[in-house]
Structures are given as C-alpha cells and as structure tokens.
mmCIF file of C-alpha atoms in Angstrom:
data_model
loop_
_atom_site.group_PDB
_atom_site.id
_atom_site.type_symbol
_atom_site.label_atom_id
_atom_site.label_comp_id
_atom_site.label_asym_id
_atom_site.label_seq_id
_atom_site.Cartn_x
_atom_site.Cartn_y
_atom_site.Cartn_z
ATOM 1 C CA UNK A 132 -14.258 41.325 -18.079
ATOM 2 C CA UNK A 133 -10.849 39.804 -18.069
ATOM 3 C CA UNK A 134 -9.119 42.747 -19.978
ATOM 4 C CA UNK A 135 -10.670 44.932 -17.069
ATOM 5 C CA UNK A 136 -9.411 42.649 -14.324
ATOM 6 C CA UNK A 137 -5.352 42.731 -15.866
ATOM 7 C CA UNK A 138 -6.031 46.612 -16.047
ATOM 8 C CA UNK A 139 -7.113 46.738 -12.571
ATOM 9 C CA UNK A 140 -4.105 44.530 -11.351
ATOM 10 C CA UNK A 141 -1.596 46.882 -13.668
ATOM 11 C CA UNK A 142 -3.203 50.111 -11.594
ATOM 12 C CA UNK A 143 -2.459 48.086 -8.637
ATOM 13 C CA UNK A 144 1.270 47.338 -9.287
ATOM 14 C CA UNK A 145 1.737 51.134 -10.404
ATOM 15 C CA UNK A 146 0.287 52.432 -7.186
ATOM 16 C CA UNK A 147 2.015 50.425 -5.221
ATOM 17 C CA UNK A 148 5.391 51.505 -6.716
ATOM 18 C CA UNK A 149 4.547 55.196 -6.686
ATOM 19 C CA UNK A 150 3.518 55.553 -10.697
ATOM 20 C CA UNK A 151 0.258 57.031 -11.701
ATOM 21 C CA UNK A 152 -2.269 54.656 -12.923
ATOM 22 C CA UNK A 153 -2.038 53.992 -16.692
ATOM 23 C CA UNK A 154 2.058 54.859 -16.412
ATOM 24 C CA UNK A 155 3.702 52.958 -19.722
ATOM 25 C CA UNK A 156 7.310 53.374 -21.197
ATOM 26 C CA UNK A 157 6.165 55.946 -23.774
ATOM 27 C CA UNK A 158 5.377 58.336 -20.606
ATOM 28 C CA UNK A 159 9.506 58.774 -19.873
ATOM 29 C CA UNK A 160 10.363 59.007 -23.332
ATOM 30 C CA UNK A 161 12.213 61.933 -23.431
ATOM 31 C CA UNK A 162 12.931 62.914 -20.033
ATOM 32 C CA UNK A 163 16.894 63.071 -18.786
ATOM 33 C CA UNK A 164 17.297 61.532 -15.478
ATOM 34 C CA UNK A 165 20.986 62.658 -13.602
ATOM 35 C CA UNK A 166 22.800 59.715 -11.082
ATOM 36 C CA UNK A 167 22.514 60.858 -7.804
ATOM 37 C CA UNK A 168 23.630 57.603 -5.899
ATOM 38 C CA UNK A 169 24.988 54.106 -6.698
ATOM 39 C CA UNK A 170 25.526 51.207 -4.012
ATOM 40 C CA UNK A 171 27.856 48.467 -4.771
ATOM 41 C CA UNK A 172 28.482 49.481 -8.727
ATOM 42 C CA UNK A 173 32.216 48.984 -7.599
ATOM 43 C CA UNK A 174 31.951 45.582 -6.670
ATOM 44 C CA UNK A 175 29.680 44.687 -9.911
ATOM 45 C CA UNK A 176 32.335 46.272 -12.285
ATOM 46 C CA UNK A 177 35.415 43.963 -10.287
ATOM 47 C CA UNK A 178 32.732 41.076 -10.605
ATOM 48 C CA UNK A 179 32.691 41.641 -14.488
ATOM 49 C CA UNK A 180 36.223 42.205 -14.759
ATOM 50 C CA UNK A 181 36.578 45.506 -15.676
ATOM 51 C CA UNK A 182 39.605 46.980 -15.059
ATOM 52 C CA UNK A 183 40.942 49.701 -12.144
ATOM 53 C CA UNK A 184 41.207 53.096 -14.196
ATOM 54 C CA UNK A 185 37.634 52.186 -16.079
ATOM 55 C CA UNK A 186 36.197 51.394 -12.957
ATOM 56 C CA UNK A 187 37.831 54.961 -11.465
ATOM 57 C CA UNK A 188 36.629 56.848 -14.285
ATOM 58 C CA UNK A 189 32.828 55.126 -14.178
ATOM 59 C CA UNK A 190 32.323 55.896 -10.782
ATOM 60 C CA UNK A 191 33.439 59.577 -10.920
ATOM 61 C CA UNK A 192 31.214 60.358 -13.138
ATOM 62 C CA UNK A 193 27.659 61.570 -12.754
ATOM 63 C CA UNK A 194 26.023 60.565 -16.316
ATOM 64 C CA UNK A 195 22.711 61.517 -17.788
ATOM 65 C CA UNK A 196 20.398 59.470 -19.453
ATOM 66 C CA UNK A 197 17.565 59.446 -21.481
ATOM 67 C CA UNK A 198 15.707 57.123 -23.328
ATOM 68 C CA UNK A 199 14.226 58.276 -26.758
ATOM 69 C CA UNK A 200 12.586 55.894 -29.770
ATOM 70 C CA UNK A 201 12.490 56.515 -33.689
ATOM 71 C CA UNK A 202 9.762 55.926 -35.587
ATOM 72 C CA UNK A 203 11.045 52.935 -36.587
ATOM 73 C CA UNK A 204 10.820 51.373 -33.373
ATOM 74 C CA UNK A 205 14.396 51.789 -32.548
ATOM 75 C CA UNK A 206 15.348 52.729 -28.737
ATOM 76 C CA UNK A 207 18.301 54.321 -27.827
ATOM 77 C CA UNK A 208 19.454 54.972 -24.675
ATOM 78 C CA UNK A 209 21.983 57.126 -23.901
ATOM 79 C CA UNK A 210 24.207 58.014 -21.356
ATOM 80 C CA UNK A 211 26.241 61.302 -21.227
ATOM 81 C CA UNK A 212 29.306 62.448 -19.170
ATOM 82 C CA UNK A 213 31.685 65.102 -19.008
ATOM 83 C CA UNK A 214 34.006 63.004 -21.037
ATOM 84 C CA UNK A 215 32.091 60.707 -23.643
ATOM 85 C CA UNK A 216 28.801 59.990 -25.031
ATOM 86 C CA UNK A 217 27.658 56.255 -25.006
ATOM 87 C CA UNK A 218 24.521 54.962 -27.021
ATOM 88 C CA UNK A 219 23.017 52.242 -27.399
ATOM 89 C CA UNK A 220 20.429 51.213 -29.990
ATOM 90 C CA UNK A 221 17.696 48.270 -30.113
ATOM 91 C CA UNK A 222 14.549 47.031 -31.240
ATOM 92 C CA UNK A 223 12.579 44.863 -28.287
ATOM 93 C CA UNK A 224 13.165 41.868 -28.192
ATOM 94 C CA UNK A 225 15.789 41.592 -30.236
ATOM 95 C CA UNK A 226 19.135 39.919 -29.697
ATOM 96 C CA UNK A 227 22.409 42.455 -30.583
ATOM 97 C CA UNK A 228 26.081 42.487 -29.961
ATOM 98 C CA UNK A 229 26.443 45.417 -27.519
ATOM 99 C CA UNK A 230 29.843 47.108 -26.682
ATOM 100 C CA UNK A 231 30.064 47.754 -23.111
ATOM 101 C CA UNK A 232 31.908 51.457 -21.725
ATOM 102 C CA UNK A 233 35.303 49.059 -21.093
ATOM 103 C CA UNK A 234 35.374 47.856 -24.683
ATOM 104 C CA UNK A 235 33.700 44.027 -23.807
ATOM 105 C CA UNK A 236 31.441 43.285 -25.915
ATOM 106 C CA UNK A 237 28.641 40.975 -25.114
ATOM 107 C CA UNK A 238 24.987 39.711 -26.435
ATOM 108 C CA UNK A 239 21.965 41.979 -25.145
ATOM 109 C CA UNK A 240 18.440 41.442 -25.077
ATOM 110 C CA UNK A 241 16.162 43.972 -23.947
ATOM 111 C CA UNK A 242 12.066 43.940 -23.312
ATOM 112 C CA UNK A 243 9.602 46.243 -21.934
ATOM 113 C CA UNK A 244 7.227 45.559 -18.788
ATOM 114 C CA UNK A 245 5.380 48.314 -17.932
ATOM 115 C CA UNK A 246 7.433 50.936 -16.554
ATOM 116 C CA UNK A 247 10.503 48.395 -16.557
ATOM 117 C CA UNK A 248 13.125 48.380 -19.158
ATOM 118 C CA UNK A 249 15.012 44.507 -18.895
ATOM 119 C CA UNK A 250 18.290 44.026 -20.116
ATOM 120 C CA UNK A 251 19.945 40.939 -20.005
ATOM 121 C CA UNK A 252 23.589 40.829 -21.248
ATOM 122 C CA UNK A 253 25.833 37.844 -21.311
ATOM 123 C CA UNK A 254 29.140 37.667 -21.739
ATOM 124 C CA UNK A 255 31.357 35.522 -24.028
ATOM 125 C CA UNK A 256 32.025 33.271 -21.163
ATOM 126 C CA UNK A 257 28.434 32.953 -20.532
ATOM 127 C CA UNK A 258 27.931 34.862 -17.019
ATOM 128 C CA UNK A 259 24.868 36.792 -17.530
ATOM 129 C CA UNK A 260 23.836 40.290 -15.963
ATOM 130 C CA UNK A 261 20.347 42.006 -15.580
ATOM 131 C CA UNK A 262 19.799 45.496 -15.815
ATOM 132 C CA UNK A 263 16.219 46.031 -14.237
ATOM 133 C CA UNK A 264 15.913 50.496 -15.088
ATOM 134 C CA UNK A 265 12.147 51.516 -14.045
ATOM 135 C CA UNK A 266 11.054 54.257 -14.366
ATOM 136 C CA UNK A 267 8.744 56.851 -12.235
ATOM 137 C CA UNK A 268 7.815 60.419 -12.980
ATOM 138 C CA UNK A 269 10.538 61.623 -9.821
ATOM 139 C CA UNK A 270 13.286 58.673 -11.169
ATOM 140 C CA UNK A 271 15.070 56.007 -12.466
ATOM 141 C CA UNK A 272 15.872 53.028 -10.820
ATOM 142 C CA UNK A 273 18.697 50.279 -12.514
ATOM 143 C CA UNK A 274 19.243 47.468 -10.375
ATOM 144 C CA UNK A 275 21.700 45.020 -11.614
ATOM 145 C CA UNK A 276 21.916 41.444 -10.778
ATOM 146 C CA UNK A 277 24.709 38.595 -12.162
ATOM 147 C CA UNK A 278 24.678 35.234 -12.277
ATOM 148 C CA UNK A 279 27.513 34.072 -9.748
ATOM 149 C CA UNK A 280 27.841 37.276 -7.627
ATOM 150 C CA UNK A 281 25.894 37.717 -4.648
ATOM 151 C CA UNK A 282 25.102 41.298 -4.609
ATOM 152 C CA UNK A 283 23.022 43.955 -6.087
ATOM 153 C CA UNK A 284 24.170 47.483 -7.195
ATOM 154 C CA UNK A 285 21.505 50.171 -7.391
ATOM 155 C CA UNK A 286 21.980 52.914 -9.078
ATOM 156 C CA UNK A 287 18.757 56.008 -8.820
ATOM 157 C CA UNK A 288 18.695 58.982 -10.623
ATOM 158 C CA UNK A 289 16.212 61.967 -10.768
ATOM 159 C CA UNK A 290 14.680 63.952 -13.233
ATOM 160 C CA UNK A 291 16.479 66.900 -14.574
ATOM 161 C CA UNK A 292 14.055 70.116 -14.580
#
C-alpha cells in the first residue's frame, strides 16, 4: 500500500510540473536540448569570478546539450558550441574534481531525483553552487543557486527536432 501511495505522490509532482506520469531520467537520455534564454547567468559568472572575455564568450554562445549514460553507469553530459566541446563524466553520487569552461576546477557531486539532475560544486574556497537541470519532454530547465549571492540564473532550453 505504501509503495502505491509514493507512486501516487510521484504522478502528482510530475503533473504538476508538466511531465507525464511515470517520467524518470532514462526518458531524456539522448535527446539534445538548444539554450534559448538565460536570466542573470552574467551576474552568476562575476559572482564566481570568472573573468570578462570568458564571461563574453559564454554568453554568446547558444550550446547544446545532451545527457547520455554508458553501460557502466557513467553519465556524461555534454555541452557543444560553435567553438568547443565540453564533457563532463560521473557516476551518481560520486564525488570528482570537475574542470569548469574558465579553467577552475572545483569538487562536484551530482544525484538524480526524478526528472532532476543536482549538481553541487564547491569551490576551493568553499562557496558552493547548485545546478538544479530538470528535465520535461518540451525542455530543460538549470537553475543555479550559490551560497553568498542573492540571485538565481535560469537558463531553459528546448528540444532539438
């Protein structure tokens, strides 16, 4: 009775948020998703120090992403420009050095709920940032969050046909 109950609650959630009932991760494997807009990712990248011409060049650009997953377990998301290619590989759950677009590298952790990839990096001087990316079958979603800075950049991008 209980298992039915959590199911009924996750149909619920997923309605509410414009997903089909029964909508996990391994539905948007696969599909590219192109930025269409982005509020305050200026103000994030000055919050985390990044510097004028990689901030320029990262909000000129319009990149594509997809997630994808080996049979190993391995994610990899990837994001692709006109002018580079950047991956990045994980296993859930699992703590990894990541190195950001602008060369910093920080720690990463990222875990699955639902239809919600969370990714929480934190920097060598400790400020942490939280990359919330859901996905629908019409988008993806990445808000971003950091400790210390009072905004919230949101950044949506649609399915490619």
């Amino acid at each position: 009775m209980f298992q039915v109950y959590v199911v009924f609650i996750e149909c619920l959630r997923s309605v509410k948020g414009g997903l089909v009932c029964g909508s996990k991760m391994e539905d948007f494997i696969g599909v590219k998703y192109k930025l269409k807009s982005s509020d305050n990712f200026d103000d994030y990248l000055k919050f985390i120090e990044v510097g004028l011409l990689s901030r320029k060049t990262a909000n000129a650009v319009s990149p594509v992403c997809v997630l994808t997953r080996d049979n190993d377990g391995v994610y990899t998301l990837t994001m692709t420009t006109t002018f580079r290619t950047v991956k990045m590989s994980f296993k859930l759950g699992e703590e990894f050095i990541e190195e950001r677009p602008d060369g910093a590298k920080v720690k990463s952790l990222l875990t699955i709920e639902g239809n919600k990839l969370i990714q929480t990096q934190t920097e060598n001087n400790g400020r942490k940032s939280t990359h919330v990316r859901e996905f629908t079958k019409d988008k993806l979603t990445v808000t971003t969050t950091a400790e210390g800075w009072d905004g919230r950049c949101i950044r949506v991008y649609e399915v490619l046909p």
